Amino acid sequence: MKPVKVGILGLGTVGGGTVHVLQKNAEEIARRAGRGIVITHACAKTVNKTHPYSTDDIVLTEELSEVVNTPEVEIIVELLGGTTIAREMTLQAIANGKHVVTANKALIATHGNEIFAAAQEKGVIVAFEAAVAGGIPIIKAIREGLAANKIKWIAGIINGTSNFILTEMRDKGSLFADVLAEAQNLGYAERDPTFDIEGVDAGHKLTILASIAFGIPLQLDKVYMEGITKITPEDVQYANELGYRIKHLGITKRTEKGIELRVHPTLIPIQRLLANVEGVMNAVLVDSDALGPSLYYGAGAGALPTGSAIIADLVEVTRSLTTDPSNRVPHLAFQAKALVDLPILPIEEIETAYYLRLSVLDKLGVLAQVTNILSDNAINIEAIIQKEPLAGVDHVSIVMLTHKVQEKQMNQAIDAIEKLDGITGKVARIRVESLDS
Ligand code: HSE
């Protein structure tokens, strides 16, 4: 059988890694797919050859539509990033009857509903394994491996850059800005790194995970997103003293009132496997009713791991070229007509435990005022540490862990605490999750 012809849009870090692996493991991949898979056309302004590959048999162009409109190309790999031109090219490829493989989480999270509807109409596949958690086959695991289960919740370290920064800050005491620059040099961070450190990239990925876990439409606008920029070395150290690590998590949970969809720094017990996921590595913990907890771990970014996920999709699409579209795995795991619009809970409605750090004037009665406010708001304290004042400083840090409470009640308590005369500055608040099933 003749090899399937693939056009690739972008030959940067991920594109280069993909072509490298595709050429290096060509024989092994063909044995799996049933025929060869070759890149015949590529659109690229720059060609990244950090990992070596040949472009001798590739028609190179700077015109995206030349690739997307080439009749013999059956699959388009979209690696443009962004949501404007990437959306146009993806829809054009679909309109031309081509299958699409993409690593673009922003595109899927933002325009996935429209793109999947168009793909369904045309009977083509849009595959996006590389969009979430880099090389970890988490889409396949949830969509197919857990198909028997009712999923209860997912908690994932799904932004490698944030995890890399938090790890380096804790282990080496490195400065935030230095580690971020290193992550950019290593090709982990997004072109706009604010997407990494403000939680937007994790928000894109969580949107996708929630849809395939619960069979709901993609709803990026309803995700609560908070990044790691306000985490201080003190918080990292105090969390450690209390037996916790701070991890940037994407969490989605099915509750009786609706679906939680939130991305934020989180204290998790040190003994959890997830707490020990370091550097750029990603991990996704899924709790489901039949299997119970299951954990998926691996490289969340980088040329070869992301290339690995893209090629897995290429193999899957190649095998499906001759299948009836109605017998394929649905894009969002559930049949398109079976998606349900469950309510997404605003962050004020979620219930969780909290870590609080307060800067308090070192004088009689202030702590009593703080604990009174907490008890007035039905907030139960689980642990409390008061740090010795430093010489010549008139305030001390008080660190607390609370039991679970609704976020809106915690907001009220924090507002009241910040108004006390004995409190200096803002109260630092980090949510705490035990992650037991
Ligand atoms: N910037 C992303 C991260 C790349 O750091 O995880 C992979 O999606």
Coordinates of C-alpha atoms and ligand atoms in Angstrom, one line a residue:
M1 CA 0.0 0.0 0.0
K2 CA 1.3 3.5 -0.8
P3 CA 2.3 5.7 2.1
V4 CA -0.2 8.2 3.4
K5 CA 0.9 11.8 2.5
V6 CA 1.0 14.4 5.3
G7 CA 1.3 18.2 5.1
I8 CA 2.7 20.0 8.1
L9 CA 2.1 23.6 9.0
G10 CA 5.1 24.7 11.0
L11 CA 8.6 23.3 11.3
G12 CA 9.6 24.9 14.6
T13 CA 10.5 23.0 17.8
V14 CA 7.6 20.6 17.7
G15 CA 7.4 20.3 13.9
G16 CA 11.1 19.5 13.7
G17 CA 10.8 16.9 16.5
T18 CA 7.8 15.3 14.7
V19 CA 9.6 15.0 11.4
H20 CA 12.7 13.7 13.1
V21 CA 10.8 10.9 14.9
L22 CA 8.7 10.1 11.9
Q23 CA 11.8 9.6 9.8
K24 CA 13.9 7.9 12.4
N25 CA 11.2 5.3 13.4
A26 CA 9.6 5.1 9.9
E27 CA 9.8 1.3 9.7
E28 CA 8.4 0.7 13.2
I29 CA 5.6 3.2 12.6
A30 CA 4.6 1.7 9.3
R31 CA 4.4 -1.8 10.9
R32 CA 1.9 -0.3 13.3
A33 CA -0.1 1.8 10.9
G34 CA -0.2 -0.8 8.1
R35 CA 1.5 1.6 5.7
G36 CA 4.1 4.3 5.6
I37 CA 3.4 7.9 6.8
V38 CA 5.4 10.5 5.1
I39 CA 5.6 14.3 5.3
T40 CA 5.5 15.4 1.7
H41 CA 4.6 19.1 2.1
A42 CA 5.6 21.6 4.7
C43 CA 4.9 25.3 5.3
A44 CA 7.7 27.0 7.3
K45 CA 9.4 30.3 7.5
T46 CA 12.1 28.8 9.6
V47 CA 13.2 25.2 9.8
N48 CA 14.3 24.0 13.3
K49 CA 16.9 21.2 12.9
T50 CA 17.8 20.8 16.6
H51 CA 16.9 17.1 16.0
P52 CA 18.2 16.2 12.5
Y53 CA 15.9 15.2 9.6
S54 CA 15.9 15.4 5.8
T55 CA 13.8 17.9 3.8
D56 CA 15.0 16.4 0.5
D57 CA 11.6 14.8 -0.2
I58 CA 9.5 17.6 1.3
V59 CA 8.0 20.3 -0.8
L60 CA 8.7 23.4 1.2
T61 CA 6.6 26.6 0.9
E62 CA 5.8 29.7 2.9
E63 CA 2.2 29.6 1.7
L64 CA -0.1 27.8 4.2
S65 CA -2.9 27.3 1.6
E66 CA -0.4 25.5 -0.8
V67 CA -0.2 22.7 1.7
V68 CA -3.8 22.7 2.8
N69 CA -5.1 22.7 -0.8
T70 CA -2.7 20.0 -2.1
P71 CA -5.1 17.2 -3.3
E72 CA -2.8 14.2 -2.6
V73 CA -2.2 15.3 1.0
E74 CA -4.7 13.4 3.2
I75 CA -3.7 14.6 6.7
I76 CA -2.7 18.1 7.8
V77 CA -0.6 18.6 11.0
E78 CA -1.4 22.0 12.4
L79 CA 1.5 23.4 14.5
L80 CA 0.9 27.1 13.9
G81 CA -0.2 28.0 17.5
G82 CA -2.7 30.8 18.1
T83 CA -6.4 30.7 17.2
T84 CA -6.9 32.9 14.2
I85 CA -4.9 31.6 11.2
A86 CA -4.8 28.1 12.8
R87 CA -8.6 28.1 12.9
E88 CA -8.9 29.3 9.3
M89 CA -6.4 26.6 8.1
T90 CA -8.0 23.9 10.1
L91 CA -11.5 24.7 8.8
Q92 CA -10.1 25.0 5.3
A93 CA -8.4 21.6 5.6
I94 CA -11.7 20.1 6.9
A95 CA -13.6 21.7 4.0
N96 CA -11.1 20.0 1.6
G97 CA -11.9 16.7 3.2
K98 CA -8.6 16.3 5.0
H99 CA -8.0 15.0 8.5
V100 CA -6.2 17.3 10.9
V101 CA -3.8 16.5 13.7
T102 CA -3.1 19.4 16.0
A103 CA -1.1 20.2 19.1
N104 CA -2.9 23.5 19.5
K105 CA -4.7 23.5 22.9
A106 CA -5.8 27.1 22.6
L107 CA -7.4 26.3 19.2
I108 CA -9.3 23.3 20.5
A109 CA -10.3 24.9 23.8
T110 CA -11.5 28.1 22.0
H111 CA -13.0 26.9 18.7
G112 CA -13.2 23.1 19.3
N113 CA -17.0 23.0 19.3
E114 CA -17.1 24.7 15.9
I115 CA -14.2 22.6 14.5
F116 CA -15.6 19.3 15.6
A117 CA -19.0 20.1 14.2
A118 CA -17.4 20.9 10.8
A119 CA -15.3 17.7 11.0
Q120 CA -18.3 15.6 11.9
E121 CA -20.2 17.1 8.9
K122 CA -17.4 16.2 6.6
G123 CA -16.7 12.8 8.1
V124 CA -13.0 13.7 8.9
I125 CA -11.0 13.3 12.1
V126 CA -9.5 16.2 14.1
A127 CA -7.0 14.6 16.5
F128 CA -5.5 16.5 19.4
E129 CA -3.5 14.1 21.7
A130 CA -0.5 16.5 21.7
A131 CA -2.7 19.3 23.0
V132 CA -2.8 18.1 26.6
A133 CA 0.1 17.0 28.7
G134 CA 2.6 16.8 25.8
G135 CA 3.7 13.2 25.2
I136 CA 1.4 11.5 27.8
P137 CA -1.4 9.7 25.9
I138 CA -4.0 11.1 28.3
I139 CA -6.7 11.8 25.7
K140 CA -6.6 8.2 24.6
A141 CA -6.5 7.0 28.2
I142 CA -9.6 8.9 29.2
R143 CA -11.5 8.7 25.9
E144 CA -11.0 5.0 25.4
G145 CA -9.2 3.3 28.4
L146 CA -11.7 4.7 30.9
A147 CA -14.8 4.3 28.7
A148 CA -16.5 2.0 31.2
N149 CA -16.2 4.6 34.0
K150 CA -18.1 7.5 35.4
I151 CA -15.3 10.0 36.1
K152 CA -15.4 11.8 39.4
W153 CA -12.6 14.2 39.2
I154 CA -9.3 15.0 37.5
A155 CA -6.3 16.8 39.0
G156 CA -3.3 17.4 36.8
I157 CA 0.0 19.1 36.6
I158 CA -0.5 20.2 33.0
N159 CA 1.8 23.1 32.5
G160 CA 5.4 22.0 32.4
T161 CA 6.8 25.5 32.6
S162 CA 5.0 26.3 35.9
N163 CA 6.0 23.0 37.4
F164 CA 9.6 23.6 36.2
I165 CA 9.6 27.1 37.8
L166 CA 8.1 25.9 41.1
T167 CA 10.6 23.0 41.3
E168 CA 13.6 25.1 40.7
M169 CA 12.4 27.8 43.1
R170 CA 12.1 25.1 45.8
D171 CA 15.2 23.0 45.1
K172 CA 17.7 25.7 44.1
G173 CA 16.1 28.9 45.5
S174 CA 16.3 30.3 42.0
L175 CA 14.6 33.5 41.1
F176 CA 11.3 33.3 39.2
A177 CA 12.5 35.4 36.2
D178 CA 15.7 33.3 35.7
V179 CA 13.9 30.0 35.7
L180 CA 11.3 31.4 33.3
A181 CA 14.1 32.4 30.9
E182 CA 15.6 28.9 31.1
A183 CA 12.2 27.3 30.4
Q184 CA 11.9 29.5 27.3
N185 CA 15.4 28.5 26.1
L186 CA 14.5 24.9 26.6
G187 CA 11.5 25.3 24.4
Y188 CA 8.9 24.5 27.1
A189 CA 7.3 27.9 27.5
E190 CA 4.8 29.3 25.1
R191 CA 5.7 32.1 22.7
D192 CA 3.8 34.3 25.1
P193 CA 5.0 32.9 28.5
T194 CA 2.2 34.8 30.4
F195 CA 0.0 31.9 29.1
D196 CA 2.1 29.6 31.2
I197 CA 2.6 31.6 34.4
E198 CA -0.9 33.0 34.6
G199 CA -2.6 29.6 34.2
V200 CA -4.1 30.2 30.7
D201 CA -2.2 27.3 29.1
A202 CA -3.4 25.0 31.8
G203 CA -6.9 26.4 31.4
H204 CA -6.9 25.4 27.8
K205 CA -5.8 21.9 28.6
L206 CA -8.3 21.6 31.5
T207 CA -11.2 22.7 29.2
I208 CA -10.4 19.8 27.0
L209 CA -10.0 17.2 29.8
A210 CA -13.3 18.2 31.4
S211 CA -15.1 17.8 28.1
I212 CA -13.8 14.3 27.4
A213 CA -14.3 13.3 31.0
F214 CA -17.9 14.4 31.5
G215 CA -19.2 14.7 28.0
I216 CA -19.8 18.4 28.1
P217 CA -19.1 21.0 25.4
L218 CA -15.8 22.9 25.5
Q219 CA -16.3 26.0 27.8
L220 CA -13.0 27.9 28.1
D221 CA -14.8 31.0 29.3
K222 CA -16.0 29.3 32.4
V223 CA -12.6 28.1 33.7
Y224 CA -11.3 29.9 36.8
M225 CA -7.6 30.6 36.0
E226 CA -4.9 31.6 38.5
G227 CA -1.1 31.3 37.8
I228 CA 2.0 31.0 39.9
T229 CA 3.2 34.6 39.9
K230 CA 2.1 35.4 43.5
I231 CA 3.8 32.3 45.0
T232 CA 6.6 33.5 47.3
P233 CA 9.6 31.5 48.6
E234 CA 8.1 31.8 52.1
D235 CA 4.9 30.0 50.9
V236 CA 7.0 27.2 49.4
Q237 CA 8.9 26.8 52.7
Y238 CA 5.8 27.0 55.0
A239 CA 3.9 24.5 52.9
N240 CA 6.9 22.2 53.3
E241 CA 6.9 22.6 57.1
L242 CA 3.2 21.7 57.1
G243 CA 3.8 18.5 55.0
Y244 CA 2.7 19.9 51.7
R245 CA 4.1 20.9 48.3
I246 CA 2.7 23.7 46.1
K247 CA 1.8 22.5 42.7
H248 CA 0.0 24.3 39.9
L249 CA -3.0 22.1 39.2
G250 CA -5.9 22.0 36.8
I251 CA -8.8 20.5 38.6
T252 CA -12.2 19.4 37.3
K253 CA -14.7 17.7 39.5
R254 CA -18.3 16.5 39.1
T255 CA -20.4 17.6 42.1
E256 CA -24.1 17.5 42.8
K257 CA -24.4 21.2 41.9
G258 CA -22.4 21.1 38.7
I259 CA -18.8 20.8 37.4
E260 CA -15.9 22.5 39.0
L261 CA -13.4 23.8 36.4
R262 CA -10.4 25.6 38.0
V263 CA -6.7 26.1 37.6
H264 CA -4.6 27.5 40.5
P265 CA -1.6 26.8 42.7
T266 CA -2.6 24.1 45.2
L267 CA -1.1 22.6 48.4
I268 CA -1.1 18.8 48.2
P269 CA 0.2 16.4 50.8
I270 CA 3.9 15.5 50.2
Q271 CA 3.1 11.8 50.2
R272 CA 0.9 12.0 47.1
L273 CA 2.7 10.8 43.9
L274 CA 1.6 14.0 42.2
A275 CA 3.5 16.1 44.8
N276 CA 6.7 14.4 43.6
V277 CA 6.3 15.2 39.9
E278 CA 9.2 17.5 39.3
G279 CA 10.6 19.8 36.6
V280 CA 8.9 19.9 33.2
M281 CA 7.2 16.6 33.8
N282 CA 3.4 16.5 33.8
A283 CA 1.0 14.1 35.5
V284 CA -2.7 13.6 35.5
L285 CA -4.6 11.9 38.3
V286 CA -8.1 10.6 37.4
D287 CA -10.6 9.3 39.9
S288 CA -13.3 7.2 38.3
D289 CA -15.9 4.9 39.8
A290 CA -14.8 1.5 38.5
L291 CA -11.1 1.8 38.2
G292 CA -10.6 4.2 41.2
P293 CA -7.6 6.5 41.0
S294 CA -5.2 6.2 38.1
L295 CA -2.1 8.3 37.4
Y296 CA -0.6 9.2 34.0
Y297 CA 2.9 10.6 34.1
G298 CA 5.4 11.8 31.5
A299 CA 7.0 14.7 29.6
G300 CA 4.6 17.5 29.2
A301 CA 6.5 19.5 26.7
G302 CA 9.5 19.4 24.3
A303 CA 10.1 18.5 20.7
L304 CA 10.3 14.7 20.9
P305 CA 7.6 14.0 23.5
T306 CA 5.1 16.2 21.7
G307 CA 6.2 14.7 18.4
S308 CA 5.5 11.3 19.9
A309 CA 1.8 12.3 20.6
I310 CA 1.4 13.8 17.2
I311 CA 2.6 10.7 15.5
A312 CA 0.4 8.5 17.6
D313 CA -2.5 10.5 16.2
L314 CA -1.1 10.2 12.7
V315 CA -1.0 6.4 13.1
E316 CA -4.6 6.4 14.5
V317 CA -5.9 8.6 11.6
T318 CA -4.0 6.4 9.0
R319 CA -5.7 3.3 10.4
S320 CA -9.1 5.0 10.3
L321 CA -8.9 6.2 6.7
T322 CA -10.9 3.3 5.6
T323 CA -13.4 3.2 8.5
D324 CA -17.0 4.4 8.5
P325 CA -17.0 7.8 10.3
S326 CA -19.8 6.7 12.5
N327 CA -17.7 3.9 13.9
R328 CA -14.8 6.2 15.0
V329 CA -14.1 7.3 18.5
P330 CA -16.0 10.6 18.9
H331 CA -13.9 13.7 19.2
L332 CA -15.1 14.5 22.7
A333 CA -15.3 10.9 23.8
F334 CA -19.1 10.9 23.9
Q335 CA -21.3 10.8 20.8
A336 CA -21.8 14.4 19.6
K337 CA -25.6 14.1 20.2
A338 CA -25.0 12.8 23.7
L339 CA -23.1 15.8 25.0
V340 CA -24.9 17.4 27.9
D341 CA -24.8 21.0 29.2
L342 CA -24.0 20.5 32.9
P343 CA -23.7 23.7 34.8
I344 CA -20.2 24.9 35.5
L345 CA -19.8 26.2 39.0
P346 CA -18.4 29.7 39.5
I347 CA -15.3 29.7 41.7
E348 CA -17.3 31.3 44.6
E349 CA -19.3 28.1 44.8
I350 CA -16.5 25.6 45.1
E351 CA -15.6 24.0 48.4
T352 CA -12.0 23.4 49.4
A353 CA -9.6 23.7 52.3
Y354 CA -7.2 26.7 52.4
Y355 CA -3.7 27.8 53.4
L356 CA -3.6 31.3 54.6
R357 CA -0.6 33.5 55.3
L358 CA -1.1 36.7 57.2
S359 CA 1.3 39.4 58.2
V360 CA 0.2 40.4 61.7
L361 CA 1.4 43.2 64.1
D362 CA 3.1 41.5 67.1
K363 CA 0.7 42.7 69.8
L364 CA -1.9 41.3 72.1
G365 CA -5.3 40.3 70.8
V366 CA -4.7 40.4 67.0
L367 CA -4.7 36.6 66.6
A368 CA -7.9 36.4 68.7
Q369 CA -9.6 38.8 66.3
V370 CA -8.5 36.8 63.3
T371 CA -9.8 33.5 64.8
N372 CA -13.1 35.2 65.7
I373 CA -13.6 36.3 62.1
L374 CA -12.9 32.8 60.9
S375 CA -15.3 31.2 63.4
D376 CA -18.0 33.8 62.6
N377 CA -17.7 32.5 59.0
A378 CA -17.9 28.9 60.1
I379 CA -14.3 28.3 59.1
N380 CA -12.6 25.6 61.1
I381 CA -8.8 25.9 61.6
E382 CA -6.8 22.7 61.2
A383 CA -3.3 23.9 61.9
I384 CA -1.6 27.2 62.7
I385 CA 2.0 28.3 62.9
Q386 CA 3.2 31.6 64.2
K387 CA 6.7 32.5 63.1
E388 CA 9.1 34.3 65.5
P389 CA 9.4 38.0 64.7
L390 CA 12.7 38.9 63.0
A391 CA 14.9 41.3 64.9
G392 CA 13.8 44.9 64.4
V393 CA 10.5 43.9 62.7
D394 CA 7.2 44.6 64.3
H395 CA 5.1 42.0 62.5
V396 CA 5.1 38.3 62.3
S397 CA 3.8 35.8 59.7
I398 CA 0.9 33.5 60.8
V399 CA 0.3 30.5 58.6
M400 CA -2.9 28.5 58.9
L401 CA -4.6 25.5 57.3
T402 CA -8.4 25.5 57.4
H403 CA -11.0 22.7 56.9
K404 CA -13.1 22.8 53.8
V405 CA -15.3 25.8 53.3
Q406 CA -17.1 27.5 50.4
E407 CA -14.9 30.0 48.6
K408 CA -17.4 32.8 49.0
Q409 CA -17.3 32.4 52.8
M410 CA -13.5 32.4 52.7
N411 CA -13.7 35.6 50.6
Q412 CA -15.9 37.3 53.2
A413 CA -13.5 36.2 56.0
I414 CA -10.4 37.5 54.1
D415 CA -12.1 40.8 53.5
A416 CA -12.8 41.2 57.2
I417 CA -9.4 40.1 58.2
E418 CA -7.7 42.6 55.8
K419 CA -9.7 45.4 57.4
L420 CA -8.2 44.7 60.9
D421 CA -5.8 47.3 62.2
G422 CA -3.4 44.6 63.3
I423 CA -3.0 43.1 59.8
T424 CA -0.4 44.5 57.3
G425 CA -0.8 43.9 53.6
K426 CA -2.9 41.3 51.8
V427 CA -3.7 37.8 53.1
A428 CA -2.1 35.2 50.9
R429 CA -4.5 32.4 50.1
I430 CA -3.7 29.0 48.4
R431 CA -6.3 26.3 48.0
V432 CA -5.5 22.9 49.5
E433 CA -6.6 19.5 48.1
S434 CA -6.0 16.2 49.8
L435 CA -6.5 14.3 46.5
D436 CA -7.8 11.1 48.2
S437 CA -10.4 9.3 46.3
Ligands
HSE1 N1 4.0 25.7 27.5 C1 3.5 24.4 27.6 C2 4.0 23.8 29.0 C3 4.0 23.5 26.5 O1 4.9 24.4 29.6 O2 3.4 22.9 29.5 C4 3.2 22.2 26.4 O3 1.9 22.4 26.2

